[in-house]
XYZ file of C-alpha atoms in Angstrom:
122
model
C -211.464 71.440 113.722
C -212.495 74.561 115.670
C -208.832 75.443 116.214
C -208.094 75.241 112.468
C -211.105 77.404 111.612
C -209.967 79.995 114.150
C -206.451 79.971 112.692
C -207.803 80.447 109.170
C -210.095 83.249 110.351
C -207.179 84.822 112.192
C -205.181 84.950 108.971
C -208.157 86.259 107.021
C -208.515 89.142 109.454
C -204.782 89.844 109.569
C -204.878 90.094 105.792
C -207.865 92.413 105.939
C -206.110 94.520 108.554
C -202.992 94.664 106.412
C -204.983 95.921 103.490
C -206.251 98.507 105.917
C -209.350 100.549 106.006
C -209.062 101.614 102.383
C -209.926 98.465 100.479
C -213.220 97.814 102.292
C -214.153 101.485 101.898
C -213.293 101.528 98.212
C -215.231 98.329 97.644
C -218.213 99.751 99.525
C -218.069 102.892 97.372
C -217.842 100.804 94.212
C -220.797 98.608 95.172
C -222.896 101.596 96.216
C -222.015 103.399 92.990
C -223.380 100.451 91.038
C -226.490 99.968 93.125
C -227.651 103.037 95.033
C -226.942 106.674 94.282
C -228.326 107.567 97.730
C -225.898 105.306 99.625
C -223.010 106.220 97.337
C -223.507 109.921 98.108
C -223.933 109.117 101.793
C -220.575 107.307 101.855
C -218.759 110.002 99.856
C -220.065 112.645 102.260
C -219.531 110.633 105.439
C -217.664 112.755 107.989
C -215.042 110.060 108.680
C -214.843 107.893 105.562
C -215.758 110.368 102.822
C -212.419 112.142 102.757
C -210.474 108.881 102.322
C -212.626 107.759 99.415
C -212.804 111.119 97.636
C -209.050 111.658 97.859
C -208.348 108.171 96.550
C -210.907 108.311 93.730
C -209.747 111.773 92.647
C -206.109 110.607 92.801
C -205.271 113.338 95.302
C -203.449 110.879 97.538
C -203.510 110.433 101.310
C -202.976 112.829 104.133
C -199.556 112.318 105.678
C -201.051 111.483 109.072
C -203.363 108.851 107.531
C -200.468 107.293 105.668
C -198.375 107.128 108.845
C -201.274 105.643 110.824
C -201.960 103.050 108.129
C -198.326 102.003 107.883
C -197.988 101.796 111.677
C -201.094 99.605 111.975
C -200.019 97.455 109.042
C -196.517 96.809 110.383
C -197.729 96.312 113.959
C -200.470 93.841 112.991
C -198.426 91.784 110.578
C -195.291 92.045 112.718
C -197.110 90.726 115.761
C -198.612 87.883 113.767
C -195.312 87.078 112.077
C -193.332 86.804 115.317
C -195.768 85.980 118.113
C -199.168 84.704 116.987
C -198.255 81.503 115.183
C -196.869 79.238 117.898
C -199.361 76.418 117.209
C -198.747 76.266 113.457
C -197.078 73.238 111.910
C -193.422 74.260 111.309
C -193.620 72.941 107.747
C -196.469 75.352 106.986
C -195.119 78.241 109.033
C -192.510 79.122 106.409
C -195.150 79.522 103.690
C -197.458 81.510 105.928
C -194.628 83.887 106.796
C -193.771 84.260 103.108
C -197.411 85.137 102.414
C -197.466 87.701 105.240
C -194.208 89.227 104.015
C -195.564 89.530 100.468
C -198.749 91.208 101.727
C -196.702 93.533 103.934
C -194.392 94.551 101.101
C -197.190 94.948 98.552
C -199.423 97.087 100.769
C -196.493 99.162 102.062
C -195.343 99.792 98.504
C -198.829 100.809 97.424
C -199.245 103.212 100.338
C -195.815 104.756 99.818
C -196.476 105.227 96.101
C -199.663 107.172 96.771
C -199.227 110.895 96.576
C -198.864 112.424 100.039
C -201.030 115.380 100.944
C -199.114 117.219 103.670
C -201.990 119.100 105.280
C -205.746 118.932 105.638
C -206.381 121.677 103.094
């Protein structure tokens, strides 16, 4: 039972990693916007996260370096899981899990590539 829970949690976190840092940040901004002006402003002005959220909300796009980093992490995380991290999975289920990972990979990659690219920090 513990092994199955760990496998499920592993896939949950691979999925979260594939979605990247943006979805949790955007959800945090959305929840703060609906609940606390103070925390919403804090997040929008955060020295690390604020720029990501403001650029996304204002439809400015992503900095080229952030897009490259996100794609590299996405492909590395899902690629590793796809090829190396599923040795104990039932072969009958493995096919469907790999299909799911491929769909997530393609969907998130497509979304990131469709975002406008800001070429410099200005």
